[in-house]
Coordinates of C-alpha atoms and ligand atoms in Angstrom, one line a residue:
X1267 CA 0.0 0.0 0.0
X1268 CA 2.9 2.3 0.8
X1269 CA 4.3 1.8 -2.7
X1270 CA 1.0 2.6 -4.4
X1271 CA -0.2 6.0 -3.4
X1272 CA -3.4 7.2 -4.9
X1273 CA -2.8 9.3 -8.1
X1274 CA -4.1 12.8 -7.8
X1275 CA -6.9 12.2 -10.4
X1276 CA -8.2 9.2 -8.5
X1277 CA -10.2 8.7 -5.3
X1278 CA -9.0 5.2 -4.7
X1279 CA -6.2 3.0 -6.1
X1280 CA -6.4 -0.8 -6.4
X1281 CA -6.0 -3.5 -9.0
X1282 CA -9.4 -2.6 -10.4
X1283 CA -8.3 1.0 -11.1
X1284 CA -5.0 -0.2 -12.5
X1285 CA -6.7 -2.6 -14.8
X1286 CA -9.2 0.1 -15.8
X1287 CA -6.3 2.4 -16.6
X1288 CA -4.6 -0.3 -18.8
X1289 CA -7.9 -1.0 -20.6
X1290 CA -8.4 2.8 -21.2
X1291 CA -4.9 2.9 -22.8
X1292 CA -5.9 0.1 -25.2
X1293 CA -9.2 2.0 -26.0
X1294 CA -7.4 5.3 -26.4
X1295 CA -5.1 3.7 -29.1
X1296 CA -8.2 2.3 -30.9
X1297 CA -10.0 5.7 -30.7
X1298 CA -6.9 7.7 -31.8
X1299 CA -6.6 5.5 -34.9
X1300 CA -10.3 5.6 -35.6
X1301 CA -10.5 9.3 -35.3
X1302 CA -8.2 9.9 -38.3
X1303 CA -10.6 11.1 -41.0
X1304 CA -10.2 8.6 -43.8
X1305 CA -12.8 7.8 -46.4
X1306 CA -11.9 4.2 -46.1
X1307 CA -12.8 4.0 -42.4
X1308 CA -15.3 1.4 -41.5
X1309 CA -18.8 2.6 -40.4
X1310 CA -17.9 1.5 -36.8
X1311 CA -14.7 3.5 -36.9
X1312 CA -16.5 6.6 -38.1
X1313 CA -18.9 6.4 -35.2
X1314 CA -16.5 5.9 -32.4
X1315 CA -13.7 8.0 -34.0
X1316 CA -15.7 11.1 -34.7
X1317 CA -17.5 10.7 -31.3
X1318 CA -14.2 10.6 -29.5
X1319 CA -12.6 13.4 -31.6
X1320 CA -15.5 15.7 -30.9
X1321 CA -15.3 15.0 -27.2
X1322 CA -11.5 15.7 -27.3
X1323 CA -11.9 19.1 -29.1
X1324 CA -11.9 21.1 -25.9
X1325 CA -11.1 24.5 -27.6
X1326 CA -14.2 24.1 -29.9
X1327 CA -16.4 23.1 -26.9
X1328 CA -15.1 26.0 -24.9
X1329 CA -15.8 28.4 -27.7
X1330 CA -19.4 27.2 -28.0
X1331 CA -20.1 27.9 -24.3
X1332 CA -23.7 27.1 -23.4
X1333 CA -24.8 27.3 -27.0
X1334 CA -25.3 23.5 -27.4
X1335 CA -27.8 23.7 -24.6
X1336 CA -29.8 26.5 -26.2
X1337 CA -32.6 24.3 -27.7
X1338 CA -33.3 22.7 -24.3
X1339 CA -32.9 26.0 -22.3
X1340 CA -35.4 27.6 -24.7
X1341 CA -37.9 24.8 -24.2
X1342 CA -37.6 25.4 -20.4
X1343 CA -38.0 29.2 -20.8
X1344 CA -41.1 28.7 -22.9
X1345 CA -42.9 26.7 -20.2
X1346 CA -46.1 28.7 -19.2
X1347 CA -48.1 26.2 -17.2
X1348 CA -47.7 22.9 -15.3
X1349 CA -49.0 21.1 -18.4
X1350 CA -46.0 22.3 -20.3
X1351 CA -43.6 20.8 -17.7
X1352 CA -44.3 17.3 -18.9
X1353 CA -43.3 18.1 -22.5
X1354 CA -39.8 19.1 -21.3
X1355 CA -39.6 16.0 -19.0
X1356 CA -40.4 13.8 -22.0
X1357 CA -37.7 15.5 -24.1
X1358 CA -35.2 15.1 -21.2
X1359 CA -36.0 11.4 -20.7
X1360 CA -35.6 10.9 -24.5
X1361 CA -32.1 12.3 -24.5
X1362 CA -31.0 10.6 -21.3
X1363 CA -31.3 13.6 -18.9
X1364 CA -32.7 12.6 -15.5
X1365 CA -35.6 14.5 -14.0
X1366 CA -38.4 13.7 -11.5
X1367 CA -38.5 9.9 -12.0
X1368 CA -37.0 7.1 -14.1
X1369 CA -38.7 5.2 -16.8
X1370 CA -37.4 2.1 -18.6
X1371 CA -38.2 -1.5 -19.6
X1372 CA -37.4 -4.6 -17.6
X1373 CA -38.2 -8.3 -17.5
X1374 CA -41.5 -8.9 -15.6
X1375 CA -40.3 -10.3 -12.3
X1376 CA -43.3 -12.6 -12.2
X1377 CA -43.1 -13.6 -15.9
X1378 CA -39.4 -13.2 -16.6
X1379 CA -39.6 -14.2 -20.3
X1380 CA -41.5 -11.0 -21.0
X1381 CA -40.4 -7.3 -21.1
X1382 CA -42.7 -4.8 -19.4
X1383 CA -42.5 -1.1 -18.7
X1384 CA -41.1 -0.1 -15.4
X1385 CA -41.2 3.3 -13.6
X1386 CA -39.2 4.1 -10.6
X1387 CA -38.1 6.8 -8.1
X1388 CA -35.5 9.3 -9.3
X1389 CA -34.9 13.0 -9.9
X1390 CA -32.2 13.5 -7.3
X1391 CA -28.8 15.3 -7.8
X1392 CA -27.1 13.8 -4.8
X1393 CA -26.0 10.1 -4.8
X1394 CA -28.8 8.9 -2.4
X1395 CA -31.9 9.9 -0.6
X1396 CA -30.1 9.8 2.8
X1397 CA -28.0 12.8 1.7
X1398 CA -31.1 14.9 1.9
X1399 CA -32.5 13.5 5.1
X1400 CA -29.6 12.9 7.6
X1401 CA -28.9 15.6 10.2
X1402 CA -25.4 14.8 11.4
X1403 CA -22.9 17.7 10.9
X1404 CA -21.1 16.0 8.0
X1405 CA -24.4 15.5 6.1
X1406 CA -25.5 19.1 6.8
X1407 CA -22.2 20.4 5.5
X1408 CA -22.3 18.3 2.4
X1409 CA -25.8 19.8 1.7
X1410 CA -24.6 23.3 2.2
X1411 CA -21.8 22.6 -0.3
X1412 CA -24.3 21.1 -2.7
X1413 CA -26.4 24.3 -2.5
X1414 CA -23.3 26.4 -3.3
X1415 CA -22.6 24.0 -6.2
X1416 CA -26.1 24.3 -7.7
X1417 CA -25.9 28.1 -7.3
X1418 CA -22.6 28.3 -9.2
X1419 CA -23.8 26.0 -12.0
X1420 CA -26.9 28.1 -12.5
X1421 CA -24.6 31.2 -12.4
X1422 CA -22.5 29.7 -15.2
X1423 CA -25.6 29.4 -17.3
X1424 CA -26.3 33.1 -16.8
X1425 CA -28.6 33.2 -13.8
X1426 CA -28.0 36.4 -11.8
X1427 CA -26.3 35.8 -8.4
X1428 CA -29.2 37.0 -6.3
X1429 CA -31.6 34.8 -8.1
X1430 CA -29.3 31.8 -8.3
X1431 CA -29.2 31.6 -4.5
X1432 CA -33.0 31.4 -4.2
X1433 CA -33.1 29.0 -7.2
X1434 CA -30.6 26.6 -5.6
X1435 CA -32.8 26.5 -2.5
X1436 CA -35.9 25.6 -4.6
X1437 CA -33.9 22.8 -6.2
X1438 CA -32.9 21.4 -2.8
X1439 CA -36.5 21.7 -1.5
X1440 CA -37.9 19.8 -4.5
X1441 CA -35.2 17.1 -4.4
X1442 CA -35.7 16.8 -0.6
X1443 CA -39.5 16.1 -1.1
X1444 CA -38.6 13.5 -3.8
X1445 CA -36.0 12.0 -1.4
X1446 CA -38.6 11.7 1.3
X1447 CA -40.9 9.7 -1.0
X1448 CA -38.0 7.4 -2.1
X1449 CA -37.4 4.0 -0.7
X1450 CA -34.0 3.5 1.1
X1451 CA -31.3 1.2 -0.2
X1452 CA -31.8 -1.5 2.3
X1453 CA -35.5 -1.8 1.6
X1454 CA -34.8 -1.7 -2.2
X1455 CA -32.7 -4.9 -1.8
X1456 CA -35.9 -6.7 -1.1
X1457 CA -37.4 -7.5 -4.5
X1458 CA -41.0 -7.7 -3.2
X1459 CA -40.7 -4.1 -2.1
X1460 CA -39.9 -2.8 -5.6
X1461 CA -42.3 -4.8 -7.7
X1462 CA -45.9 -3.5 -8.0
X1463 CA -47.5 -4.3 -11.3
X1464 CA -50.5 -2.1 -11.9
X1465 CA -52.5 -0.5 -14.7
X1466 CA -51.8 3.0 -16.0
X1467 CA -55.1 4.0 -14.4
X1468 CA -53.9 2.9 -11.0
X1469 CA -50.6 4.8 -11.5
X1470 CA -52.7 7.9 -12.5
X1471 CA -54.6 7.5 -9.2
X1472 CA -51.2 7.9 -7.4
X1473 CA -50.0 10.8 -9.4
X1474 CA -52.9 12.8 -10.8
X1475 CA -50.7 15.7 -11.7
X1476 CA -49.1 13.8 -14.6
X1477 CA -50.9 13.0 -17.8
X1478 CA -49.5 9.5 -18.0
X1479 CA -51.0 8.5 -21.4
X1480 CA -49.4 11.7 -22.8
X1481 CA -46.1 10.9 -21.2
X1482 CA -45.9 7.3 -22.5
X1483 CA -46.9 8.2 -26.0
X1484 CA -44.4 11.1 -25.9
X1485 CA -41.7 8.5 -25.0
X1486 CA -42.7 6.6 -28.1
X1487 CA -43.2 3.2 -26.4
X1488 CA -45.2 0.4 -27.9
X1489 CA -48.7 0.5 -26.3
X1490 CA -49.2 -1.3 -23.0
X1491 CA -51.8 -1.4 -20.2
X1492 CA -49.8 -2.6 -17.2
X1493 CA -46.5 -1.6 -15.8
X1494 CA -44.3 -2.1 -12.7
X1495 CA -44.5 0.9 -10.5
X1496 CA -41.5 0.0 -8.3
X1497 CA -42.2 2.4 -5.5
X1498 CA -45.9 3.5 -5.4
X1499 CA -45.3 5.9 -2.4
X1500 CA -42.7 7.8 -4.5
X1501 CA -45.4 8.6 -7.1
X1502 CA -47.6 10.0 -4.4
X1503 CA -44.7 12.2 -3.3
X1504 CA -44.1 13.2 -6.9
X1505 CA -47.7 14.2 -7.2
X1506 CA -47.4 16.5 -4.1
X1507 CA -44.2 18.0 -5.5
X1508 CA -45.9 18.9 -8.8
X1509 CA -49.0 20.2 -7.1
X1510 CA -47.2 22.3 -4.4
X1511 CA -44.3 23.8 -6.5
X1512 CA -44.6 26.9 -8.5
X1513 CA -44.1 26.7 -12.3
X1514 CA -41.0 28.9 -11.8
X1515 CA -39.5 26.5 -9.3
X1516 CA -40.1 23.5 -11.5
X1517 CA -38.4 25.4 -14.4
X1518 CA -35.4 26.0 -12.2
X1519 CA -35.3 22.4 -11.2
X1520 CA -35.3 21.3 -14.9
X1521 CA -32.6 23.9 -15.7
X1522 CA -30.4 22.5 -13.0
X1523 CA -30.8 18.9 -14.1
X1524 CA -30.0 19.8 -17.6
X1525 CA -26.8 21.5 -16.6
X1526 CA -26.0 18.7 -14.2
X1527 CA -26.4 15.9 -16.7
X1528 CA -24.6 17.6 -19.6
X1529 CA -21.8 19.2 -17.6
X1530 CA -19.1 16.7 -18.7
X1531 CA -19.5 17.7 -22.3
X1532 CA -19.9 21.5 -21.8
X1533 CA -17.2 24.2 -21.6
X1534 CA -14.4 24.0 -19.1
X1535 CA -16.0 26.1 -16.4
X1536 CA -18.9 23.6 -16.2
X1537 CA -16.6 20.6 -16.2
X1538 CA -14.4 22.1 -13.4
X1539 CA -17.4 23.1 -11.3
X1540 CA -18.9 19.6 -11.7
X1541 CA -15.6 18.1 -10.6
X1542 CA -15.3 20.4 -7.7
X1543 CA -18.4 19.0 -6.0
X1544 CA -18.8 15.5 -7.3
X1545 CA -15.0 14.7 -7.6
X1546 CA -13.4 16.7 -4.8
X1547 CA -16.0 17.2 -2.2
X1548 CA -17.8 13.9 -2.5
X1549 CA -14.9 11.5 -3.3
X1550 CA -11.7 13.4 -2.3
X1551 CA -10.0 13.4 -5.7
X1552 CA -7.4 16.1 -6.0
X1553 CA -7.3 16.5 -9.8
X1554 CA -9.6 16.1 -12.7
X1555 CA -8.8 13.2 -14.9
X1556 CA -7.0 14.0 -18.1
X1557 CA -9.4 14.8 -20.9
X1558 CA -8.6 11.6 -22.9
X1559 CA -9.6 9.4 -20.0
X1560 CA -12.9 11.2 -19.6
X1561 CA -13.6 11.0 -23.3
X1562 CA -12.7 7.3 -23.5
X1563 CA -15.2 6.7 -20.7
X1564 CA -18.0 8.8 -22.4
X1565 CA -17.4 6.9 -25.7
X1566 CA -17.6 3.6 -23.8
X1567 CA -20.8 4.8 -22.1
X1568 CA -22.5 5.9 -25.3
X1569 CA -21.2 3.5 -28.0
X1570 CA -19.7 0.8 -25.8
X1571 CA -20.7 -2.2 -27.9
X1572 CA -19.0 -0.7 -31.0
X1573 CA -15.9 0.3 -29.2
X1574 CA -16.0 -3.0 -27.3
X1575 CA -16.0 -5.0 -30.5
X1576 CA -12.6 -3.5 -31.5
X1577 CA -11.4 -3.9 -27.9
X1578 CA -12.2 -7.6 -27.9
X1579 CA -10.5 -8.2 -31.2
X1580 CA -7.3 -6.9 -29.6
X1581 CA -7.3 -8.4 -26.1
X1582 CA -9.6 -11.4 -26.0
X1583 CA -8.8 -14.3 -28.3
X1584 CA -11.3 -17.2 -28.6
X1585 CA -9.0 -19.6 -26.7
X1586 CA -9.1 -17.3 -23.7
X1587 CA -12.9 -17.6 -23.8
X1588 CA -12.7 -21.4 -23.8
X1589 CA -10.3 -21.4 -20.8
X1590 CA -12.4 -19.0 -18.8
X1591 CA -15.5 -21.1 -19.5
X1592 CA -13.7 -24.2 -18.3
X1593 CA -13.0 -22.5 -14.9
X1594 CA -16.6 -21.3 -14.6
X1595 CA -17.9 -24.8 -15.1
X1596 CA -15.5 -26.2 -12.5
X1597 CA -16.8 -23.7 -10.0
X1598 CA -20.4 -24.5 -10.8
X1599 CA -19.7 -28.1 -10.1
X1600 CA -18.3 -27.1 -6.7
X1601 CA -21.5 -25.2 -5.9
X1602 CA -23.4 -28.4 -6.8
X1603 CA -21.3 -30.4 -4.4
X1604 CA -21.6 -27.7 -1.8
X1605 CA -25.4 -27.7 -2.0
X1606 CA -25.6 -31.5 -1.8
X1607 CA -23.4 -31.6 1.3
X1608 CA -25.3 -28.9 3.3
X1609 CA -26.5 -30.3 6.6
X1610 CA -29.1 -27.6 7.1
X1611 CA -31.0 -27.9 3.9
X1612 CA -33.8 -30.4 3.2
X1613 CA -33.7 -32.6 0.0
X1614 CA -36.7 -30.8 -1.4
X1615 CA -35.0 -27.4 -1.4
X1616 CA -31.7 -28.9 -2.5
X1617 CA -33.5 -30.3 -5.5
X1618 CA -34.8 -26.8 -6.4
X1619 CA -31.4 -25.2 -5.8
X1620 CA -29.8 -27.7 -8.2
X1621 CA -32.4 -27.0 -10.9
X1622 CA -31.6 -23.3 -10.6
X1623 CA -27.9 -24.0 -10.6
X1624 CA -28.1 -26.1 -13.8
X1625 CA -30.1 -23.3 -15.5
X1626 CA -27.5 -20.6 -14.9
X1627 CA -26.3 -19.2 -18.3
X1628 CA -22.6 -18.4 -18.5
X1629 CA -21.8 -15.3 -20.5
X1630 CA -18.1 -14.8 -21.2
X1631 CA -16.3 -11.8 -22.7
X1632 CA -18.7 -10.2 -25.1
X1633 CA -22.2 -10.6 -26.6
X1634 CA -22.8 -13.1 -29.4
X1635 CA -24.4 -10.4 -31.5
X1636 CA -23.0 -6.9 -31.7
X1637 CA -25.3 -3.9 -31.2
X1638 CA -26.0 -2.0 -34.5
X1639 CA -25.5 1.7 -34.1
X1640 CA -26.0 2.5 -37.8
X1641 CA -29.0 4.7 -37.1
X1642 CA -27.1 6.9 -34.7
X1643 CA -25.8 10.0 -36.5
X1644 CA -22.4 11.0 -35.2
X1645 CA -21.2 14.4 -36.5
X1646 CA -17.7 15.7 -36.0
X1647 CA -17.8 18.8 -33.9
X1648 CA -21.0 18.1 -32.1
X1649 CA -19.8 16.6 -28.8
X1650 CA -23.0 17.2 -26.9
X1651 CA -25.3 16.5 -29.9
X1652 CA -23.6 13.2 -30.4
X1653 CA -24.1 12.2 -26.8
X1654 CA -27.8 13.2 -26.9
X1655 CA -28.4 11.2 -30.1
X1656 CA -26.6 8.2 -28.7
X1657 CA -28.7 8.4 -25.6
X1658 CA -31.8 8.8 -27.6
X1659 CA -31.0 5.7 -29.6
X1660 CA -30.4 3.7 -26.4
X1661 CA -33.6 5.0 -24.7
X1662 CA -35.6 4.1 -27.8
X1663 CA -34.0 0.7 -28.1
X1664 CA -34.7 -0.1 -24.5
X1665 CA -38.3 1.1 -24.5
X1666 CA -39.0 -0.6 -27.7
X1667 CA -38.6 -3.9 -25.9
X1668 CA -41.8 -3.4 -23.9
X1669 CA -44.3 -6.1 -24.7
X1670 CA -41.6 -8.3 -26.4
X1671 CA -39.9 -11.4 -25.2
X1672 CA -36.7 -10.9 -23.1
X1673 CA -33.5 -10.9 -25.2
X1674 CA -31.3 -13.2 -23.1
X1675 CA -28.3 -12.4 -25.2
X1676 CA -28.2 -8.8 -23.9
X1677 CA -25.3 -7.5 -21.8
X1678 CA -25.7 -5.0 -19.0
X1679 CA -21.9 -4.1 -19.1
X1680 CA -19.7 -3.2 -22.1
X1681 CA -16.9 -5.5 -22.9
X1682 CA -14.0 -3.3 -21.7
X1683 CA -15.6 -2.9 -18.2
X1684 CA -13.5 -4.1 -15.2
X1685 CA -16.4 -5.7 -13.4
X1686 CA -18.8 -8.7 -13.5
X1687 CA -22.4 -9.3 -12.5
X1688 CA -25.2 -11.8 -11.9
X1689 CA -28.7 -11.0 -13.1
X1690 CA -31.5 -12.7 -11.0
X1691 CA -34.1 -12.0 -13.7
X1692 CA -32.0 -13.7 -16.4
X1693 CA -30.3 -16.2 -14.1
X1694 CA -27.0 -15.6 -15.8
X1695 CA -23.5 -14.6 -14.8
X1696 CA -21.6 -12.1 -17.0
X1697 CA -17.8 -11.6 -17.2
X1698 CA -16.8 -8.8 -19.6
X1699 CA -13.5 -9.2 -21.4
X1700 CA -12.2 -6.2 -19.4
X1701 CA -11.9 -8.2 -16.2
X1702 CA -10.6 -11.4 -17.8
X1703 CA -7.1 -9.8 -17.9
X1704 CA -4.1 -9.8 -15.6
X1705 CA -3.9 -9.6 -12.6
X1706 CA -7.4 -11.1 -12.3
X1707 CA -6.9 -13.7 -14.9
X1708 CA -3.3 -14.4 -16.1
X1709 CA -2.5 -17.3 -18.3
X1710 CA 1.2 -17.2 -17.1
X1711 CA 0.2 -17.7 -13.5
X1712 CA -0.4 -21.0 -11.6
X1713 CA -3.9 -22.2 -10.9
X1714 CA -3.8 -21.1 -7.3
X1715 CA -3.4 -17.5 -8.2
X1716 CA -6.1 -17.6 -11.0
X1717 CA -8.5 -19.4 -8.7
X1718 CA -7.8 -16.9 -5.8
X1719 CA -8.5 -13.9 -8.0
X1720 CA -10.9 -14.5 -11.0
X1721 CA -12.0 -17.9 -9.7
X1722 CA -13.3 -16.3 -6.4
X1723 CA -15.0 -13.5 -8.5
X1724 CA -16.7 -16.2 -10.6
X1725 CA -17.8 -18.0 -7.4
X1726 CA -19.0 -14.6 -6.1
X1727 CA -21.3 -14.0 -9.1
X1728 CA -22.6 -17.5 -9.0
X1729 CA -23.3 -17.2 -5.3
X1730 CA -25.4 -14.1 -6.0
X1731 CA -28.0 -16.4 -7.4
X1732 CA -28.4 -17.8 -3.9
X1733 CA -27.9 -14.8 -1.7
X1734 CA -30.7 -13.2 0.3
X1735 CA -31.9 -11.5 -2.8
X1736 CA -31.1 -14.0 -5.6
X1737 CA -32.6 -16.9 -3.7
X1738 CA -36.0 -15.3 -4.1
X1739 CA -35.9 -15.9 -7.9
X1740 CA -36.2 -19.3 -9.5
X1741 CA -34.4 -21.0 -12.4
X1742 CA -36.3 -19.0 -15.0
X1743 CA -35.7 -15.7 -13.2
X1744 CA -39.2 -15.4 -11.7
X1745 CA -39.8 -14.0 -8.3
X1746 CA -41.1 -17.2 -6.8
X1747 CA -40.4 -18.8 -3.4
X1748 CA -38.9 -22.3 -3.9
X1749 CA -37.8 -22.7 -0.3
X1750 CA -39.5 -24.6 2.5
X1751 CA -40.2 -22.4 5.5
X1752 CA -37.7 -24.4 7.6
X1753 CA -34.9 -24.0 5.0
X1754 CA -35.6 -20.3 4.6
X1755 CA -35.3 -19.9 8.4
X1756 CA -32.0 -21.8 8.5
X1757 CA -30.7 -19.6 5.6
X1758 CA -31.8 -16.5 7.5
X1759 CA -30.0 -17.6 10.7
X1760 CA -26.7 -17.9 8.7
X1761 CA -27.3 -14.5 7.0
X1762 CA -27.8 -12.9 10.4
X1763 CA -24.3 -14.0 11.3
X1764 CA -22.9 -12.0 8.4
X1765 CA -25.1 -9.0 9.1
X1766 CA -23.7 -8.8 12.6
X1767 CA -20.1 -9.5 11.7
X1768 CA -19.9 -6.9 8.9
X1769 CA -21.7 -4.3 11.0
X1770 CA -18.8 -4.2 13.3
X1771 CA -16.4 -3.1 10.6
X1772 CA -15.6 0.6 10.4
X1773 CA -14.0 1.9 7.2
X1774 CA -13.6 5.5 8.3
X1775 CA -13.9 7.4 11.6
X1776 CA -17.4 7.4 13.1
X1777 CA -18.8 5.3 10.3
X1778 CA -19.8 1.6 10.4
X1779 CA -20.7 -0.6 7.6
X1780 CA -24.4 -1.3 7.1
X1781 CA -24.5 -5.1 7.4
X1782 CA -28.0 -5.3 5.9
X1783 CA -27.0 -3.1 2.9
X1784 CA -23.9 -5.2 2.2
X1785 CA -25.4 -8.7 3.0
X1786 CA -25.8 -9.9 -0.6
X1787 CA -22.2 -8.9 -1.5
X1788 CA -20.7 -10.3 1.7
X1789 CA -22.6 -13.6 1.1
X1790 CA -21.3 -13.7 -2.4
X1791 CA -17.7 -13.0 -1.3
X1792 CA -17.8 -15.7 1.4
X1793 CA -19.4 -18.2 -0.9
X1794 CA -17.2 -17.3 -3.9
X1795 CA -13.9 -17.7 -2.2
X1796 CA -15.1 -21.0 -0.6
X1797 CA -16.2 -22.4 -4.0
X1798 CA -12.9 -21.3 -5.8
X1799 CA -10.9 -22.9 -3.0
X1800 CA -12.8 -26.1 -3.5
X1801 CA -12.0 -26.0 -7.2
X1802 CA -8.4 -25.4 -6.5
X1803 CA -8.2 -28.3 -4.1
X1804 CA -9.8 -30.5 -6.7
X1805 CA -7.4 -29.4 -9.4
X1806 CA -4.4 -30.1 -7.1
X1807 CA -5.8 -33.6 -6.5
X1808 CA -3.9 -34.2 -3.3
X1809 CA -0.5 -34.3 -5.0
X1810 CA 2.4 -32.7 -3.2
X1811 CA 2.9 -29.2 -4.6
X1812 CA 6.2 -27.3 -4.8
X1813 CA 6.2 -23.8 -3.3
X1814 CA 6.4 -20.9 -5.7
X1815 CA 8.1 -17.7 -4.5
X1816 CA 8.1 -19.3 -1.1
X1817 CA 4.4 -19.9 -0.8
X1818 CA 2.2 -23.0 -1.0
X1819 CA -0.7 -23.1 -3.5
X1820 CA -3.1 -22.5 -0.6
X1821 CA -1.2 -19.5 0.5
X1822 CA -0.9 -18.2 -3.0
X1823 CA -4.7 -18.6 -3.4
X1824 CA -5.4 -16.4 -0.4
X1825 CA -2.7 -13.9 -1.3
X1826 CA -4.4 -13.5 -4.7
X1827 CA -7.7 -12.7 -3.1
X1828 CA -6.0 -10.2 -0.8
X1829 CA -4.3 -8.6 -3.7
X1830 CA -7.5 -8.4 -5.7
X1831 CA -8.9 -6.1 -3.1
X1832 CA -5.8 -4.4 -1.7
X1833 CA -6.5 -0.7 -2.0
X1834 CA -5.7 2.8 -0.9
X1835 CA -8.9 5.0 -0.7
X1836 CA -9.5 8.6 0.3
X1837 CA -11.7 9.1 3.4
X1838 CA -14.2 11.2 1.5
X1839 CA -14.9 8.3 -0.9
X1840 CA -15.0 5.8 2.0
X1841 CA -17.6 7.8 3.7
X1842 CA -19.7 8.0 0.5
X1843 CA -19.4 4.3 -0.3
X1844 CA -20.4 3.3 3.3
X1845 CA -23.7 5.0 2.6
X1846 CA -24.4 3.9 -0.9
X1847 CA -22.3 0.9 -1.9
X1848 CA -23.7 -2.6 -1.3
X1849 CA -20.1 -3.9 -1.4
X1850 CA -17.9 -3.8 1.6
X1851 CA -14.6 -1.9 1.3
X1852 CA -11.5 -3.9 0.1
X1853 CA -10.0 -4.5 3.6
X1854 CA -13.2 -6.0 4.9
X1855 CA -13.9 -8.1 1.8
X1856 CA -10.5 -9.7 2.4
X1857 CA -10.3 -10.0 6.2
X1858 CA -14.1 -10.6 6.6
X1859 CA -14.0 -13.7 4.3
X1860 CA -10.7 -15.1 5.3
X1861 CA -11.4 -14.8 9.0
X1862 CA -14.4 -17.0 8.4
X1863 CA -12.4 -19.7 6.6
X1864 CA -10.7 -22.4 8.7
X1865 CA -8.7 -23.2 5.5
X1866 CA -7.1 -19.8 5.7
X1867 CA -6.1 -20.3 9.4
X1868 CA -4.6 -23.6 8.4
X1869 CA -2.6 -22.2 5.5
X1870 CA -1.0 -19.5 7.6
X1871 CA -0.9 -21.3 11.0
X1872 CA -3.4 -18.9 12.8
X1873 CA -4.7 -19.9 16.2
X1874 CA -8.1 -19.5 17.9
X1875 CA -8.2 -16.0 19.5
X1876 CA -6.1 -14.3 16.8
X1877 CA -7.8 -11.5 14.8
X1878 CA -7.9 -13.5 11.6
X1879 CA -9.8 -16.4 13.2
X1880 CA -13.3 -15.2 13.7
X1881 CA -15.6 -16.6 16.4
X1882 CA -18.2 -17.3 15.3
X1883 CA -17.0 -18.0 11.8
X1884 CA -20.0 -17.1 9.6
X1885 CA -20.9 -19.3 6.7
X1886 CA -23.9 -19.4 4.4
X1887 CA -22.6 -21.2 1.3
Ligands
ZN2208 ZN1 -21.5 -8.8 -6.3

């Protein structure tokens, strides 16, 4: 840790950040090449190259000032009545600017083969509802600084200082009302609390102030009658906000959200001010990232399955895919053995668990079918316009799925992403090519190191299908209880152990982890390392193993897990993550899991009573 200080443009530094940096360098080379204007460029190169070049042209963007926002600002200025508000919200949502609430498509949690419309809480500028509601001195101070930030952003867009102050307070008041109606993160982890299928008429009864048929037709969706209103109480709160706020205040709120969403592609003053609050104040970064890094990220966000196609060609050969798949299948076998050997689960539930395990789909590296962006017009010199059109394409593509069968081939992360996920509604595990790279997966390393790093992460994603959240879905991805009450109670007992254990960890002064918020991830970490260790033991087959660099395979396995999460992190970021991140911080992901594993104690000759031998040792899977 001492040898790896946090770079000034980062808020944390670990292998994930190092890998992301290396991936970004590959992407930058691809984009630099693609942005050379050449009539022989492929259609994909034209899109990603011109998108990136437009983003990189800072002098041109600075010269334009707020002009790229003029069409949207004019729409806001022209609002006369509350009815007009909805027209601007529709426009915002179509170009990916958040305001008031979120609307998208999703698999129906009770009929997971079918896509339905889903509407959810939203409309906040701060990272979580709690930022508006907590009264400790830190939270109060962060809100004051937020007010100052909103005021300065409005000022940059030409609002006079005296008015900007009152305007910022209006924004905070509206967002606070929306926050009060929002469900907290722990409650949102319970799928039954965020699934409420109802008719458009029933939604209208919650929020009379919104002309819902007008909104849905404005969004250009296929027609539908029922939708999932994730948090009904939020839509009551939204109704009150719309009824109680003046037209002028709502216009201010929309103006702020436009500036907030588009700041990264506006002139330098906006970029700097946005960084000052969201980078420095909230996460403790010292310096803005170089422009190329930000532009690579924005290109990945907007055209990620075009850029990702080129990335995969360079870094992820077909034989790597085959090797990774082999490891995943080994770990799946281990979970099967683990389930069969549990002394607390009845045969009936075991059988259901095995059906679910066998149905898990393994998605490795990149999608089978690449997304077709040919209808997105990317024009050199229109940085913000390109972003808006790409968002419009994505919103349209997503909403168009309403009423259609679920496309199980879809990916929720782009190929260069250094991350992985399990989707309960699809019952699949997804490993983008971006994480299937050293040091997580390294072909030159022995099995112990690969199992300790990427193997444990594979086990982690797989275990998500059986954590407190994932276990509520069946093999097809339907929200359906397949547990006997006795088995569910036994599971809960083991989960309580983890809740208690992780609630004792404190990442930063005066802050403790929320054991309920992090339960799913902690369950996945503990299960994942356990499964990967089983797979390693099986591959060693009881044969004597030589030490490498002075360590046994068992030790190398645990060291690899430790290195995967070894991190330096700024206290500001720690504080923010403890509030919003369902994952525990690196140190606790390592020590929490290993202290629960007798195999770790054995490998390093730890004794009862020492800090790395937890009593009780928690174990779910
Ligand atoms: Zn996870």
